[in-house]
Tab-separated table of C-alpha atoms and ligand atoms in Angstrom:
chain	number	residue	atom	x	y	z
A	23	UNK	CA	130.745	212.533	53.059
A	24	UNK	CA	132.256	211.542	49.789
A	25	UNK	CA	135.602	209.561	49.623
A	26	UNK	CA	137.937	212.197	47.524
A	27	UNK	CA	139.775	210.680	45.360
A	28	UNK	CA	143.601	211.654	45.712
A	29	UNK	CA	145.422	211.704	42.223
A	30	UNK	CA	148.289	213.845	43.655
A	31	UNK	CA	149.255	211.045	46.097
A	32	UNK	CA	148.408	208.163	44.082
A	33	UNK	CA	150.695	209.387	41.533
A	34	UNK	CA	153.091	210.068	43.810
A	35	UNK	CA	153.299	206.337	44.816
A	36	UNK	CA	153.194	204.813	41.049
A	37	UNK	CA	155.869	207.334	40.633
A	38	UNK	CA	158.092	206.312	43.476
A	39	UNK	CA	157.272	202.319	42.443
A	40	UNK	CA	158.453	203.566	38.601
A	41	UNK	CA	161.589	205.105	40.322
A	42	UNK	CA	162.582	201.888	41.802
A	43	UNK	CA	162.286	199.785	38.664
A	44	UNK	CA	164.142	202.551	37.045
A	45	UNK	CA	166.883	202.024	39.281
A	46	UNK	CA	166.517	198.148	38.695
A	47	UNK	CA	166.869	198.471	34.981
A	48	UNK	CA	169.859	201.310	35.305
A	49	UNK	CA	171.936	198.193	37.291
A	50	UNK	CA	171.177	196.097	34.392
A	51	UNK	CA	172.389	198.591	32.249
A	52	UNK	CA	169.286	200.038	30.808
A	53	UNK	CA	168.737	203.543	30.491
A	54	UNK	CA	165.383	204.384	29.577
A	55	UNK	CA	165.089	207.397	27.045
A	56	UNK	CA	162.109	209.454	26.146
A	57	UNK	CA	162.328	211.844	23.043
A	58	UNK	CA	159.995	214.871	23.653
A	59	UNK	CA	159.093	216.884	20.590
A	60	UNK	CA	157.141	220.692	20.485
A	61	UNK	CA	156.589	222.270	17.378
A	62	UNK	CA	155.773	225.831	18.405
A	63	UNK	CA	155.784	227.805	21.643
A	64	UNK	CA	152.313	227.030	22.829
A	65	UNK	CA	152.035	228.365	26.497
A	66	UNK	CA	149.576	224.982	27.655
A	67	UNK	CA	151.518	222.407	25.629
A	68	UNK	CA	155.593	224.400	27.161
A	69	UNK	CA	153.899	223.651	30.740
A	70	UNK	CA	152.730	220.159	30.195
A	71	UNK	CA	156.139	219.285	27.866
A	72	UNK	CA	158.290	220.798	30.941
A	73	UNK	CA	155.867	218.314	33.661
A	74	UNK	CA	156.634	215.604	31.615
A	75	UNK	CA	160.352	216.341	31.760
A	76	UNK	CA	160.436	216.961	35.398
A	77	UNK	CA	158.383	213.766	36.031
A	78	UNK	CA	161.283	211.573	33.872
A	79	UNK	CA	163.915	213.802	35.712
A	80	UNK	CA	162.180	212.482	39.314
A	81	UNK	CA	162.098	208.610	38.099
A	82	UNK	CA	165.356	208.205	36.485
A	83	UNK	CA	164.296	208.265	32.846
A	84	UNK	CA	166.628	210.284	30.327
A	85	UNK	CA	164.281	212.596	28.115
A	86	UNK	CA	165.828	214.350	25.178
A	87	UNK	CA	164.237	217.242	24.645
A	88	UNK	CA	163.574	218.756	20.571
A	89	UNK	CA	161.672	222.142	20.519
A	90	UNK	CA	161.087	222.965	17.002
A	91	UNK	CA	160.277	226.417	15.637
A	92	UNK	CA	156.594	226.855	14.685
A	93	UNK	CA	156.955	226.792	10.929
A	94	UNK	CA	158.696	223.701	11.120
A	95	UNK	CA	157.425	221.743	7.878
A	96	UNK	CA	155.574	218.419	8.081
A	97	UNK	CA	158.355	216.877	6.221
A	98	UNK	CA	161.201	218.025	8.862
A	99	UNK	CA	158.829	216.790	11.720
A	100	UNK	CA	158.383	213.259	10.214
A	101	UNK	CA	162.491	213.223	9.688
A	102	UNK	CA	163.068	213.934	12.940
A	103	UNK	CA	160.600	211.263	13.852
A	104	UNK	CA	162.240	208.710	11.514
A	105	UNK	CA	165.790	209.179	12.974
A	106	UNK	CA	164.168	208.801	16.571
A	107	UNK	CA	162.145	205.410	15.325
A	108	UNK	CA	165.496	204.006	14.210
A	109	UNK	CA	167.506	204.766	17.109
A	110	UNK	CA	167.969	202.082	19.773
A	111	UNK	CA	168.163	203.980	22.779
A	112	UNK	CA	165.363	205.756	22.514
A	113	UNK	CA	162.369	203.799	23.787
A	114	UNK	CA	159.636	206.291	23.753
A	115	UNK	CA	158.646	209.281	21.068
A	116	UNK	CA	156.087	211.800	22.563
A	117	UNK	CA	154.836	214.697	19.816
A	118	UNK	CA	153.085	217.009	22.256
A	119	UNK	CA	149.583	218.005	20.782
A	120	UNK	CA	147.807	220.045	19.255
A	121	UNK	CA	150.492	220.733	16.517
A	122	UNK	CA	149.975	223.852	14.362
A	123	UNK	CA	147.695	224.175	11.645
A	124	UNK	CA	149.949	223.308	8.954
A	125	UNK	CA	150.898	219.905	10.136
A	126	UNK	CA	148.616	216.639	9.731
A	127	UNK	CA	148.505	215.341	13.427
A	128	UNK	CA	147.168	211.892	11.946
A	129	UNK	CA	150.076	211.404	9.847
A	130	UNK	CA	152.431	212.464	12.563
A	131	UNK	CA	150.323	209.937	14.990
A	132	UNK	CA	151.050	207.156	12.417
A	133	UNK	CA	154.669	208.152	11.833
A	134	UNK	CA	155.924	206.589	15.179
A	135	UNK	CA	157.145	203.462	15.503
A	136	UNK	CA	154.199	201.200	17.466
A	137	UNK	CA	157.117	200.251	19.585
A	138	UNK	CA	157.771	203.982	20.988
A	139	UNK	CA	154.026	204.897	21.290
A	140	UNK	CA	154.229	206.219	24.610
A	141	UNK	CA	150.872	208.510	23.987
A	142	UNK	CA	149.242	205.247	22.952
A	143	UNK	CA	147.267	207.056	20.070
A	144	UNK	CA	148.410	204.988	17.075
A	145	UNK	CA	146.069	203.329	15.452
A	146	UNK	CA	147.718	199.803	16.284
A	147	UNK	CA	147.928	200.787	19.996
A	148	UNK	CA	144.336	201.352	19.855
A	149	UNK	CA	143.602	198.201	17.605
A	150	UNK	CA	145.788	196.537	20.723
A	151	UNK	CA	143.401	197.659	23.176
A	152	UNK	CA	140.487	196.932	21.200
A	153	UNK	CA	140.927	193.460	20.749
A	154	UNK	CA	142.215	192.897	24.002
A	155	UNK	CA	145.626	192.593	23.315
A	156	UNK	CA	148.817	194.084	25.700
A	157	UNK	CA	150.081	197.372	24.213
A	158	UNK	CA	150.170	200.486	24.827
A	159	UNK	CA	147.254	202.541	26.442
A	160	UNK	CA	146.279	206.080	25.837
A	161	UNK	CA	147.928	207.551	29.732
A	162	UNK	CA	144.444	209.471	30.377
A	163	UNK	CA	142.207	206.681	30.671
A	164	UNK	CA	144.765	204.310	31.902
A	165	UNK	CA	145.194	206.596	34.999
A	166	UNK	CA	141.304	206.738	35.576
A	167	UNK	CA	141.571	202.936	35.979
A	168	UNK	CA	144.674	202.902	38.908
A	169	UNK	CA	142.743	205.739	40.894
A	170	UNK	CA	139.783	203.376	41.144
A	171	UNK	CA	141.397	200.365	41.356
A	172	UNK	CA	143.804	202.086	44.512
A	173	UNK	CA	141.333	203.602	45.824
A	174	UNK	CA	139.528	200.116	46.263
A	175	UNK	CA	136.704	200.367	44.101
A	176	UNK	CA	135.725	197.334	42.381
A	177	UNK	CA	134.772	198.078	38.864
A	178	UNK	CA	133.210	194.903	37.862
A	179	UNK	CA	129.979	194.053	36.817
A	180	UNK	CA	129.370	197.718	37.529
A	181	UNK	CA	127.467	200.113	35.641
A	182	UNK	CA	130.193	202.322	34.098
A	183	UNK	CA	128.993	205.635	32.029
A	184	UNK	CA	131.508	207.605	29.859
A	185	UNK	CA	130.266	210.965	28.655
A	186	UNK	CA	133.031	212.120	25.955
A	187	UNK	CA	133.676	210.111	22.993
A	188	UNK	CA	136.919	211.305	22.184
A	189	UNK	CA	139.966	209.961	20.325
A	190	UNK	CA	142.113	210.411	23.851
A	191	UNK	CA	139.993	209.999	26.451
A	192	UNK	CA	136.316	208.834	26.060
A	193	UNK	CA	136.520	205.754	23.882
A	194	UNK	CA	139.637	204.067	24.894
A	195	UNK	CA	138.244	204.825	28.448
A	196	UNK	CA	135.230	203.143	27.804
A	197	UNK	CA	137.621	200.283	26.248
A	198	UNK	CA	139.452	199.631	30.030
A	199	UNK	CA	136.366	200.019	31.478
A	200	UNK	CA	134.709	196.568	29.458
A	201	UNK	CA	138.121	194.819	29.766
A	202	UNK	CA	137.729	195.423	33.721
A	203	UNK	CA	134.272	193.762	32.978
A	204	UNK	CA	132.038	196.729	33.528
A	205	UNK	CA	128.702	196.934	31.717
A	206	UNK	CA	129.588	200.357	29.507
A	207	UNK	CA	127.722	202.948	28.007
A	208	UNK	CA	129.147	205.951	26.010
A	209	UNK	CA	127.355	209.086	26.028
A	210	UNK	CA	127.856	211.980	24.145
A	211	UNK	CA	126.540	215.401	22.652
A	212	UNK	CA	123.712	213.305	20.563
A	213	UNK	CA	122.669	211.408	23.292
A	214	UNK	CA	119.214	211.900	24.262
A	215	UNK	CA	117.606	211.919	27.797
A	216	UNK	CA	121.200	212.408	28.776
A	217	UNK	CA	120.294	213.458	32.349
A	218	UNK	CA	118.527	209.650	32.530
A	219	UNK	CA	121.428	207.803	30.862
A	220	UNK	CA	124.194	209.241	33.629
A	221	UNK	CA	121.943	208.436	36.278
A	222	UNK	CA	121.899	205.056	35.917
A	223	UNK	CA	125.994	205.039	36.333
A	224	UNK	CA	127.627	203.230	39.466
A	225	UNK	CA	130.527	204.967	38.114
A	226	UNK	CA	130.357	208.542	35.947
A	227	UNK	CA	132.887	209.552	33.802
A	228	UNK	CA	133.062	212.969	32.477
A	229	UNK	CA	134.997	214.198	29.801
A	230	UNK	CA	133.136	216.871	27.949
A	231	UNK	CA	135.114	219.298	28.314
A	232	UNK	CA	132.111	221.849	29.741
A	233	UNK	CA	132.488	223.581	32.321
A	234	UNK	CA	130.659	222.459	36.080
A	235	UNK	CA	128.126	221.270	33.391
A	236	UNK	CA	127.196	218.022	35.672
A	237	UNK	CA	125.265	218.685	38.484
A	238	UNK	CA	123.507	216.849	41.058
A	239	UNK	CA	120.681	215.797	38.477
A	240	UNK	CA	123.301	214.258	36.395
A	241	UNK	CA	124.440	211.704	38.785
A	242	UNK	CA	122.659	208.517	40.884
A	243	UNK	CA	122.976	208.535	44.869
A	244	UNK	CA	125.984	206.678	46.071
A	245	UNK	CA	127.498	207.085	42.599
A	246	UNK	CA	131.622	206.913	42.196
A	247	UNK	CA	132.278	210.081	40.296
A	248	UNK	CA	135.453	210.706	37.801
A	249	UNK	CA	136.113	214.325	36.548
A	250	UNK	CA	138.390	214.434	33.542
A	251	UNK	CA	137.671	217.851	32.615
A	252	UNK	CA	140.116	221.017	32.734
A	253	UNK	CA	138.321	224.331	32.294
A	254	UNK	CA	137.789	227.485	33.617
A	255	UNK	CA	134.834	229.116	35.263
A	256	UNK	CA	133.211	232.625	35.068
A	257	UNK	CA	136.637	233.960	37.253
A	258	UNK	CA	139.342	232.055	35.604
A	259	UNK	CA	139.251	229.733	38.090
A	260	UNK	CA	140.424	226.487	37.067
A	261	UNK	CA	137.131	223.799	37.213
A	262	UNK	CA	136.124	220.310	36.059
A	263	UNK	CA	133.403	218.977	34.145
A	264	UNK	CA	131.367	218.205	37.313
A	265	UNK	CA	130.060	220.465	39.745
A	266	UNK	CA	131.938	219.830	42.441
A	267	UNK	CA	130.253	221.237	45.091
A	268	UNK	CA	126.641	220.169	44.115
A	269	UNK	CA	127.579	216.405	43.675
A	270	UNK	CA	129.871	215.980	46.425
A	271	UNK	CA	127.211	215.723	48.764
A	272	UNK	CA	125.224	212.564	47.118
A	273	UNK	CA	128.119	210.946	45.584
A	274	UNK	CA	130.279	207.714	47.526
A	275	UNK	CA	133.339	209.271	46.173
A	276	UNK	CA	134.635	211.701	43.702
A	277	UNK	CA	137.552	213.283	42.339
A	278	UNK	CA	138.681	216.595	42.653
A	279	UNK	CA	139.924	219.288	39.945
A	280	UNK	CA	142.956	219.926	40.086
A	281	UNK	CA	145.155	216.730	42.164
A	282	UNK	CA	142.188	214.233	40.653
A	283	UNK	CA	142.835	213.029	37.151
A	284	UNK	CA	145.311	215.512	35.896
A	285	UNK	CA	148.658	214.239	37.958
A	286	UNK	CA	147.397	210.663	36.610
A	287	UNK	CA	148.420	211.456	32.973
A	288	UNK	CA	151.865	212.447	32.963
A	289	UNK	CA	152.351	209.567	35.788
A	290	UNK	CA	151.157	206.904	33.259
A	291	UNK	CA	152.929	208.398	30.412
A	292	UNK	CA	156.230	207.605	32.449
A	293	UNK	CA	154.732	203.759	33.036
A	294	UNK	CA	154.432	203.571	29.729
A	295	UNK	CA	157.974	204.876	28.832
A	296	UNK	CA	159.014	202.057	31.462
A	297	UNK	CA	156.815	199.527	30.060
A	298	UNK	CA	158.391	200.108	26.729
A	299	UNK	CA	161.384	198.418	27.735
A	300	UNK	CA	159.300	195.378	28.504
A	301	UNK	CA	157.251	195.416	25.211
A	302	UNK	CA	160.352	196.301	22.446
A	303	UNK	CA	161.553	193.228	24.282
A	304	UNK	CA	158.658	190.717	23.697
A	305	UNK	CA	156.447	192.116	20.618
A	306	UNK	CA	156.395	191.478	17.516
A	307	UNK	CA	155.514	195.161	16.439
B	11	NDP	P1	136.753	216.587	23.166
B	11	NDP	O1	136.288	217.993	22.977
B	11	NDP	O2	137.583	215.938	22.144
B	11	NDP	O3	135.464	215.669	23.420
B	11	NDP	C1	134.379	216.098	24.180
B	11	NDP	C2	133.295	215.064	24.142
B	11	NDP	O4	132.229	215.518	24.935
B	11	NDP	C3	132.734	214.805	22.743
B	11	NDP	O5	132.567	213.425	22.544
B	11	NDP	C4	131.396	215.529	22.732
B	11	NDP	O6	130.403	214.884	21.992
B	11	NDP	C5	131.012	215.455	24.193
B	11	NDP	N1	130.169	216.594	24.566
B	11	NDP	C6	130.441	217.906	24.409
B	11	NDP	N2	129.413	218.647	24.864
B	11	NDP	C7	128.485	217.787	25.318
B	11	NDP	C8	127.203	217.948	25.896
B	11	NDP	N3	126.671	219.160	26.128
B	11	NDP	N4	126.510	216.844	26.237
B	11	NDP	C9	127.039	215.608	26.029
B	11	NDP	N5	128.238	215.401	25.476
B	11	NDP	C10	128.957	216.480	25.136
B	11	NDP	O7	137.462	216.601	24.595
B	11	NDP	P2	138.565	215.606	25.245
B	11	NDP	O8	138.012	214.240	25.369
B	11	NDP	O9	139.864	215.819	24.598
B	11	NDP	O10	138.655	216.274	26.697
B	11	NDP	C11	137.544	216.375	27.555
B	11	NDP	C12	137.940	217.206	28.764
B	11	NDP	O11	138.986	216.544	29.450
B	11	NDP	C13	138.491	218.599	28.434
B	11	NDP	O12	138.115	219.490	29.466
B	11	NDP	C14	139.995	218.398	28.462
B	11	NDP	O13	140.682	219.592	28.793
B	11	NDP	C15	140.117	217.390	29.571
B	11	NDP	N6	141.323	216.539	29.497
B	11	NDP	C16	141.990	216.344	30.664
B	11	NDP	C17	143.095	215.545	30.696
B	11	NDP	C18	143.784	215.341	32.005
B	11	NDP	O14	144.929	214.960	32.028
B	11	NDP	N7	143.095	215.567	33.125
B	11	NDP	C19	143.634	214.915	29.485
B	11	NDP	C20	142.806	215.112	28.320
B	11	NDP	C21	141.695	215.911	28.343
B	11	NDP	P3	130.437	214.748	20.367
B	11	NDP	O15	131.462	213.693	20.095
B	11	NDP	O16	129.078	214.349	20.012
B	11	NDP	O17	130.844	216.092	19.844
């Protein structure tokens, strides 16, 4: 039987060890701050905004909390974000996606100070990662790497496939993945003999985005499977990109959706609001 991979507990620790540096810094008279900002009442992006919240609210971290009105103009969001970049106790700036229509996420993205990047999508957080250097990491990705890694699976010299090549999740995952020293390969909706190229991953990571789309005939015996995706099936029933109960059986160890990836996220967005602290501190930005 497969190892299942436990994101609700394994959060639950990096939580509790975040709590206790919290508490560290608070003695030393830091209080770290994260600004939260929703443009619109978005029923997806109001749940995840008010899990972030309640995750800073269970470590110790202050978040200050901006919900703007939907036709809020480009030029009011990027104020907003300018009086937050220039304030010194706020560490971290989070713009929950997607913003409406109206508003350029890019130039929103590129608005925030490199030094309050908790998302790690700004182009110089991702130029960090590419070139190897420390900065911040987009929380997705960087979650996939501590369930592996605590659920003592080596990642080295393995052969790592990421199927997704987005922004968020599929190429800065693919990133962590080479500076862990895996041997990577990207896959996507152009790839042919796609069925052929999973199969040869040690490790599988899907993020596609489709639901139950990988099946057994995806994915190599004894293969360490990673389901990113959050979708719904034929009955509303929430699913991942795998399918769940025709890999299971071949695979060494998998995670499940939901309590695999998803709890990861918000628990590395509140490292990286703690890691802030550390990084304002020592980078030049
Ligand atoms: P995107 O839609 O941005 O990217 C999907 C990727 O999958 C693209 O690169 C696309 O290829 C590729 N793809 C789509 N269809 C196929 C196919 N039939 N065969 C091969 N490749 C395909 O999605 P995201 O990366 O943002 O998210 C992926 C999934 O992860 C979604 O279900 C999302 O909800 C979930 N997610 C979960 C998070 C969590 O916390 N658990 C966080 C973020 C996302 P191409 O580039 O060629 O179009």
């Amino acid at each position: 039987m497969a190892l299942l991979i436990d994101g609700k507990t394994i959060s639950l620790q990096i939580k509790n060890e975040l709590k206790a540096q919290a508490e560290k810094l608070r003695e030393q008279g830091i209080q770290v701050t994260l600004a939260v900002i929703q443009v619109g009442n978005d029923p997806a992006s109001s749940v995840y905004v008010r899990n972030k919240k309640k995750g800073c609210e269970y470590i110790g971290i202050r978040s200050l909390s901006y919900e703007l009105p939907e036709h809020t103009s480009q030029e009011q969001l990027l104020a907003l974000i300018k009086e937050l970049n220039d304030r010194k106790d706020v560490n971290g700036i989070l713009v929950q996606l997607p913003l409406p229509a109206h508003i350029a996420e890019d130039t929103v993205i590129q608005a925030i100070d490199p030094a309050k990047d908790v998302d790690g999508f700004h182009p110089q957080s991702v130029g960090r990662l590419c070139i190897g250097q420390r900065g911040f990491v987009s929380c997705t990705p960087a979650g996939i790497i501590q369930l592996l890694k605590r659920s003592g699976i080596s990642i080295e010299g393995k052969e790592c496939v990421v199927l997704g090549r987005s922004n968020i999740v599929g190429k800065p995952m693919a990133l962590l993945l080479l500076r862990e020293n895996a041997t990577v390969t990207i896959a996507h909706s152009r790839t042919q003999n796609l069925k052929e190229v999973t199969s040869r991953a040690d490790i599988l990571i899907a993020a596609v985005g489709k639901a139950k789309m990988i099946t057994r005939d995806y994915v190599k015996e004894g293969a360490v499977v990673i389901d990113v995706g959050i979708n719904r099936d034929e009955n509303n029933k929430l699913c991942g990109d795998v399918d769940f109960e025709d890999v299971e059986p071949i695979c060494s160890a998998i995670t499940p959706v939901p309590g695999g990836v998803g709890p990861m996220t918000i628990a590395m967005l509140l490292n990286n609001c703690m890691e802030s602290v550390g990084l304002q501190a020592s980078l030049p930005f």
